[in-house]
PDB file of C-alpha atoms in Angstrom:
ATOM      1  CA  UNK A   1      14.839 -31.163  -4.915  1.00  0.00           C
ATOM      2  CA  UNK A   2      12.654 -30.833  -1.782  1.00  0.00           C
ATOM      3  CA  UNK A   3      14.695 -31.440   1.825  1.00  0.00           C
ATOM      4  CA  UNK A   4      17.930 -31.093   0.301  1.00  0.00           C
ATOM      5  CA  UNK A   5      19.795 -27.688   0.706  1.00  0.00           C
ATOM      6  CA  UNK A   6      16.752 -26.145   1.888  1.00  0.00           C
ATOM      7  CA  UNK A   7      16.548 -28.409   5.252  1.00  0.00           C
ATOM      8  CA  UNK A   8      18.642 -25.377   6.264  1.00  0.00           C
ATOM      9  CA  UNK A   9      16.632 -22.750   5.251  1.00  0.00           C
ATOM     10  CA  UNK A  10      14.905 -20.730   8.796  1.00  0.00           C
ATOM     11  CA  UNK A  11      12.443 -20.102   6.708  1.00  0.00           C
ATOM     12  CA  UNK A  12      10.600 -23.202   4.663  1.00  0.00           C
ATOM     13  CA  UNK A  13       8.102 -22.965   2.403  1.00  0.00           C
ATOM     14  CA  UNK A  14       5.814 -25.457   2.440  1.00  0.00           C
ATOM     15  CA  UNK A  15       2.355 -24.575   0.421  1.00  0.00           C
ATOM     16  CA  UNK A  16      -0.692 -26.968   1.478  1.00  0.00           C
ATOM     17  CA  UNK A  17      -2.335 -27.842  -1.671  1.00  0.00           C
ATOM     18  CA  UNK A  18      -4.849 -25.178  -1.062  1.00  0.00           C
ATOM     19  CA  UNK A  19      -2.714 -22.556  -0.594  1.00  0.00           C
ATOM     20  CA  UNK A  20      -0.225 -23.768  -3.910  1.00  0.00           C
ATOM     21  CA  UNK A  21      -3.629 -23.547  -6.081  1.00  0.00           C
ATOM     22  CA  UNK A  22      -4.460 -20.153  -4.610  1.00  0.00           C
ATOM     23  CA  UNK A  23      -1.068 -19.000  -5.801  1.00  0.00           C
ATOM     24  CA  UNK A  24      -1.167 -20.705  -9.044  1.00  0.00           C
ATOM     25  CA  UNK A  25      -4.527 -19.119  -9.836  1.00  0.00           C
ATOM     26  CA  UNK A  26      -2.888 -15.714  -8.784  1.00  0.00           C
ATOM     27  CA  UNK A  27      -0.082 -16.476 -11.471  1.00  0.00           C
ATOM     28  CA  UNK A  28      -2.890 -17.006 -14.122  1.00  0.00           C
ATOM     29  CA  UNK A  29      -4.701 -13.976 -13.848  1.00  0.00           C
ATOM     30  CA  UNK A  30      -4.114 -11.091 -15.745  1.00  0.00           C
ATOM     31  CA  UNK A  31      -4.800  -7.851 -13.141  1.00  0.00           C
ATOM     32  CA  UNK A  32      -2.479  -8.389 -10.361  1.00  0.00           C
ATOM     33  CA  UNK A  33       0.295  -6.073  -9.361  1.00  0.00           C
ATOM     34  CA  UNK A  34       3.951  -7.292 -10.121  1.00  0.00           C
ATOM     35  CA  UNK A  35       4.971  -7.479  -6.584  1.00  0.00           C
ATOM     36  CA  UNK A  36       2.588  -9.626  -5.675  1.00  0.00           C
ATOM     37  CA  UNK A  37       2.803 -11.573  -8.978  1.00  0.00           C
ATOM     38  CA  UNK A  38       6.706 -12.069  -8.186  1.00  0.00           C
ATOM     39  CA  UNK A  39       5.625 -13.050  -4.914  1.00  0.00           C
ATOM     40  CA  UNK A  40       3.569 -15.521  -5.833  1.00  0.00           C
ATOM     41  CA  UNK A  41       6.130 -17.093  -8.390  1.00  0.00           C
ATOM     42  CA  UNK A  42       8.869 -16.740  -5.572  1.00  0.00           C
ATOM     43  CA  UNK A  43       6.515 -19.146  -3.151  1.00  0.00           C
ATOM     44  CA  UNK A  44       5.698 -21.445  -5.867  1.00  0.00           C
ATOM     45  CA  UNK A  45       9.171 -21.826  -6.594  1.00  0.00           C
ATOM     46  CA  UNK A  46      10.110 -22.263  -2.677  1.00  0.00           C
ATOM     47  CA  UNK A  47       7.956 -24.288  -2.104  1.00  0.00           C
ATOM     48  CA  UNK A  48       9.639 -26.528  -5.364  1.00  0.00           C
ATOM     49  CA  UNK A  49      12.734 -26.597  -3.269  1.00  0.00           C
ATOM     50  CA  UNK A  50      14.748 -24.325  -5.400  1.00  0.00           C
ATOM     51  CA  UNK A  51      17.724 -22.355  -3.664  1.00  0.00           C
ATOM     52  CA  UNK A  52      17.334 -18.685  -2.886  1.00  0.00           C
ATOM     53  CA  UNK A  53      19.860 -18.419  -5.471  1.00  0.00           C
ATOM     54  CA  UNK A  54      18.180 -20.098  -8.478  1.00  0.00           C
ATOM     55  CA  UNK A  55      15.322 -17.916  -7.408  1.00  0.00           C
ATOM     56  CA  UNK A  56      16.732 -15.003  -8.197  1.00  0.00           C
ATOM     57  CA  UNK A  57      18.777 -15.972 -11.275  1.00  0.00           C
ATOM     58  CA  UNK A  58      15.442 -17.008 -12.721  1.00  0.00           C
ATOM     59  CA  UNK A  59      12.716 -14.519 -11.400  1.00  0.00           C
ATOM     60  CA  UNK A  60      15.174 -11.469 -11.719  1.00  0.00           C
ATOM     61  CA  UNK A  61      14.690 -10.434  -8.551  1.00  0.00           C
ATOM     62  CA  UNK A  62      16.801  -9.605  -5.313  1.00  0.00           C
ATOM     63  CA  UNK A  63      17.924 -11.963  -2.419  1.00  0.00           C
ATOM     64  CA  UNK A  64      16.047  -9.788   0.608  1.00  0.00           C
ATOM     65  CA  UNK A  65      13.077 -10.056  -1.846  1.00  0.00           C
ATOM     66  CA  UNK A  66      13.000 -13.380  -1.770  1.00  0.00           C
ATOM     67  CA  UNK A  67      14.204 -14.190   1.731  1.00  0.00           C
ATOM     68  CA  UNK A  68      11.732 -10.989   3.119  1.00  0.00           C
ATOM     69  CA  UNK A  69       8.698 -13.305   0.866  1.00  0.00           C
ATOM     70  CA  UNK A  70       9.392 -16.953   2.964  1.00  0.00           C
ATOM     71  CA  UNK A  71       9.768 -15.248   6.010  1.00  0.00           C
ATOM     72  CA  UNK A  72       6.539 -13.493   5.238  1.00  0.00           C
ATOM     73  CA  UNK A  73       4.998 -16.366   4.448  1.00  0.00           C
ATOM     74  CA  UNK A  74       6.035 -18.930   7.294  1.00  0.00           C
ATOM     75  CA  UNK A  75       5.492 -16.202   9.886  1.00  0.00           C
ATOM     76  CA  UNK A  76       2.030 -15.129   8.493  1.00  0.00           C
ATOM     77  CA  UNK A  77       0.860 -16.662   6.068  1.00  0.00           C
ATOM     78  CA  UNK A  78      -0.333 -16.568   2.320  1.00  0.00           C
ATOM     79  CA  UNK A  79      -1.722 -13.438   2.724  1.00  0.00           C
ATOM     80  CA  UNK A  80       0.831 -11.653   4.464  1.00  0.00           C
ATOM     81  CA  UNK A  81       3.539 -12.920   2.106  1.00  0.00           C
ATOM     82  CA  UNK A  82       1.427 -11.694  -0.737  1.00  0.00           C
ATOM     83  CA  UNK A  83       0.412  -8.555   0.274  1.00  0.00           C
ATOM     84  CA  UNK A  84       2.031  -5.366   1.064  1.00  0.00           C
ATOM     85  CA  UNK A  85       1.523  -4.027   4.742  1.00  0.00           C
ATOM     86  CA  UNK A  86      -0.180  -0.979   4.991  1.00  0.00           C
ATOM     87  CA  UNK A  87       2.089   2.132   4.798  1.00  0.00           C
ATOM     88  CA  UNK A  88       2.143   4.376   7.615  1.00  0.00           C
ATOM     89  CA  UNK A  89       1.034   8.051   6.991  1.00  0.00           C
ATOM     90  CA  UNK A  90      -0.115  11.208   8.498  1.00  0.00           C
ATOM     91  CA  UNK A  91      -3.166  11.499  10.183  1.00  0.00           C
ATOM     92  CA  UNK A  92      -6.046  13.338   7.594  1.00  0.00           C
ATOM     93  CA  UNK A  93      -6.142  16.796   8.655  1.00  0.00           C
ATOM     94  CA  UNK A  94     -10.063  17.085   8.480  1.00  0.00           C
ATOM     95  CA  UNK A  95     -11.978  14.668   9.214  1.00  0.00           C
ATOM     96  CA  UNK A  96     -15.770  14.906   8.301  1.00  0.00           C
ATOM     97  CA  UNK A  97     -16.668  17.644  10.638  1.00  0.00           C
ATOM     98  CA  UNK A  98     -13.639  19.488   9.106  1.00  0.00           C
ATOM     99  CA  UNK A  99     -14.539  18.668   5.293  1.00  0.00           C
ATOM    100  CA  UNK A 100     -18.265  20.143   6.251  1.00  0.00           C
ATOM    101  CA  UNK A 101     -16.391  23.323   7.198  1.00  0.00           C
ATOM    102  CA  UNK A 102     -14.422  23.691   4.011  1.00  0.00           C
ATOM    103  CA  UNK A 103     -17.534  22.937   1.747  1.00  0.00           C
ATOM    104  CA  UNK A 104     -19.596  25.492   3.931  1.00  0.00           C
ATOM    105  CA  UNK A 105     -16.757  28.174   3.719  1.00  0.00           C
ATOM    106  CA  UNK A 106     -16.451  27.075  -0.190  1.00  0.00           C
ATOM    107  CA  UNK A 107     -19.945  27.802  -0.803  1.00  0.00           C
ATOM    108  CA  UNK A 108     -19.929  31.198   1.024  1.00  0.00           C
ATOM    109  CA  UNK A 109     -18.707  34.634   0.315  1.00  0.00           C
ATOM    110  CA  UNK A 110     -15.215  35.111   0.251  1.00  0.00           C
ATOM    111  CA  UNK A 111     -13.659  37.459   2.616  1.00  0.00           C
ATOM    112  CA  UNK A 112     -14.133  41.691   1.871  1.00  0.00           C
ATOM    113  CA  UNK A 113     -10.509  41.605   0.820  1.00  0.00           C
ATOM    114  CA  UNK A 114     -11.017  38.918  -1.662  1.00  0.00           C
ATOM    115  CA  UNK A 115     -13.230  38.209  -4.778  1.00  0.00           C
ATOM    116  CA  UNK A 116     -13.264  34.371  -4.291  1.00  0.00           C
ATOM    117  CA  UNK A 117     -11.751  32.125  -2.485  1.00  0.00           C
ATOM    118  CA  UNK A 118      -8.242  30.299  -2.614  1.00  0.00           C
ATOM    119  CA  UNK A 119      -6.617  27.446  -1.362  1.00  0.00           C
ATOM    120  CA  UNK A 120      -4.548  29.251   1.127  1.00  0.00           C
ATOM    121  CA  UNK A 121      -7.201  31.658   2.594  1.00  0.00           C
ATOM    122  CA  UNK A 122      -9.070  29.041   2.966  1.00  0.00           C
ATOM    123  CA  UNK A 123      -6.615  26.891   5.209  1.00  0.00           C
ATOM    124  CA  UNK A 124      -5.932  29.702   7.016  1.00  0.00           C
ATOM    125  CA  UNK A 125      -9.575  30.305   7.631  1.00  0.00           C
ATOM    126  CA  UNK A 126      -9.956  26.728   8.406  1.00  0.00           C
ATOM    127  CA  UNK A 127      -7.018  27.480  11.435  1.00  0.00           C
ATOM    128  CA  UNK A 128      -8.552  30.731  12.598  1.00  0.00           C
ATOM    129  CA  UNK A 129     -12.059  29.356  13.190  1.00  0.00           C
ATOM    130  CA  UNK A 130     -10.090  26.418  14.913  1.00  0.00           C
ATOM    131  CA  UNK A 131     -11.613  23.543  12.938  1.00  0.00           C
ATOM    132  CA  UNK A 132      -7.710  22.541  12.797  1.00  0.00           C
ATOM    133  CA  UNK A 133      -4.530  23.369  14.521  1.00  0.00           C
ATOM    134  CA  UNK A 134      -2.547  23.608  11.319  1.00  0.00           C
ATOM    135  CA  UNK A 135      -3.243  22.748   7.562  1.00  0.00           C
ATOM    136  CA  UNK A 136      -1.850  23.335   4.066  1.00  0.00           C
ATOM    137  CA  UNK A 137      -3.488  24.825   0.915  1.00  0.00           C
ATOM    138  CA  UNK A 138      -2.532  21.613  -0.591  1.00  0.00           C
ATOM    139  CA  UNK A 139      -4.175  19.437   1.687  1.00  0.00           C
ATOM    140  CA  UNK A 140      -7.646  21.753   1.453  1.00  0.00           C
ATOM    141  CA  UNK A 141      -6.820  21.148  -2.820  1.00  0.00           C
ATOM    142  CA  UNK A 142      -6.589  17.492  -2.141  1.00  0.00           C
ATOM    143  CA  UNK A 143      -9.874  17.662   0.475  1.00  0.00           C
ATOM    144  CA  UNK A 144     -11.120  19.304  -1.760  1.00  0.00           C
ATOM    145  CA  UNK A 145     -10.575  16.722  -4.919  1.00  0.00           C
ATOM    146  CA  UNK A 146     -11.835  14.245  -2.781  1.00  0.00           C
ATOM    147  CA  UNK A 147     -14.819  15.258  -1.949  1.00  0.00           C
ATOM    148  CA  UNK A 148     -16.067  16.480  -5.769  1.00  0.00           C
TER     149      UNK A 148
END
């Protein structure tokens, strides 16, 4: 099946040897995720010469799953088509200067108006002593969680 209809694939996936027992071994193992799992069945089944098309029928997966996985893999490598990139977020709020604030405030007394303290009073205690510009009582609950 190899060199047939897939000569005119962009992207070709052809495993060395190392890399195909890499990916079998992945398939074997019990305590990977399902993406990468399905990855790893989508390359071994690539790099069998099967059409995009059988790949799907038989994996039960999407096209741009498959097509997104051998472009992954021919422009990065095994571990890039395996893996997921990481997953752009927001900067932490408090960093460990910050967190040493909120546990110091935590273990001191509350303010006269209060008889302990809460998530909001102390993000916006955290804001006036200017440890940071701006911060949410849930972030200080999930700083907070954290660092227990």
């Amino acid at each position: 099946m190899k060199g047939g209809p897939m000569s005119k694939k962009r992207y070709v996936v052809d495993l060395t040897k190392d890399e195909h027992e890499q990916v079998l071994e992945l398939t074997r193992k019990g305590k990977i995720s399902t993406r990468k799992f399905t990855r790893a069945r989508i390359l071994l089944k690539a790099n069998e010469g099967w059409t995009d098309e059988q790949i799907v029928a038989a994996l039960d997966t999407s096209l741009s799953t498959v097509e997104r996985t051998r472009k992954r893999f021919v422009e990065g490598g095994l571990p890039k088509a395996l893996n997921d990139d990481p997953r752009p977020g927001s900067k932490r709020k408090l960093d460990g200067r910050g967190e040493a604030y909120l546990i110091a405030l935590t273990c001191s007394e509350p303010p006269d108006d209060h008889d302990h303290w809460t998530l909001r009073v102390l993000a916006e205690r955290l804001i006036e002593l200017g440890v940071v510009d701006s911060i949410s009582h849930e972030a200080v609950r999930q700083t907070l969680k954290k660092i227990r």
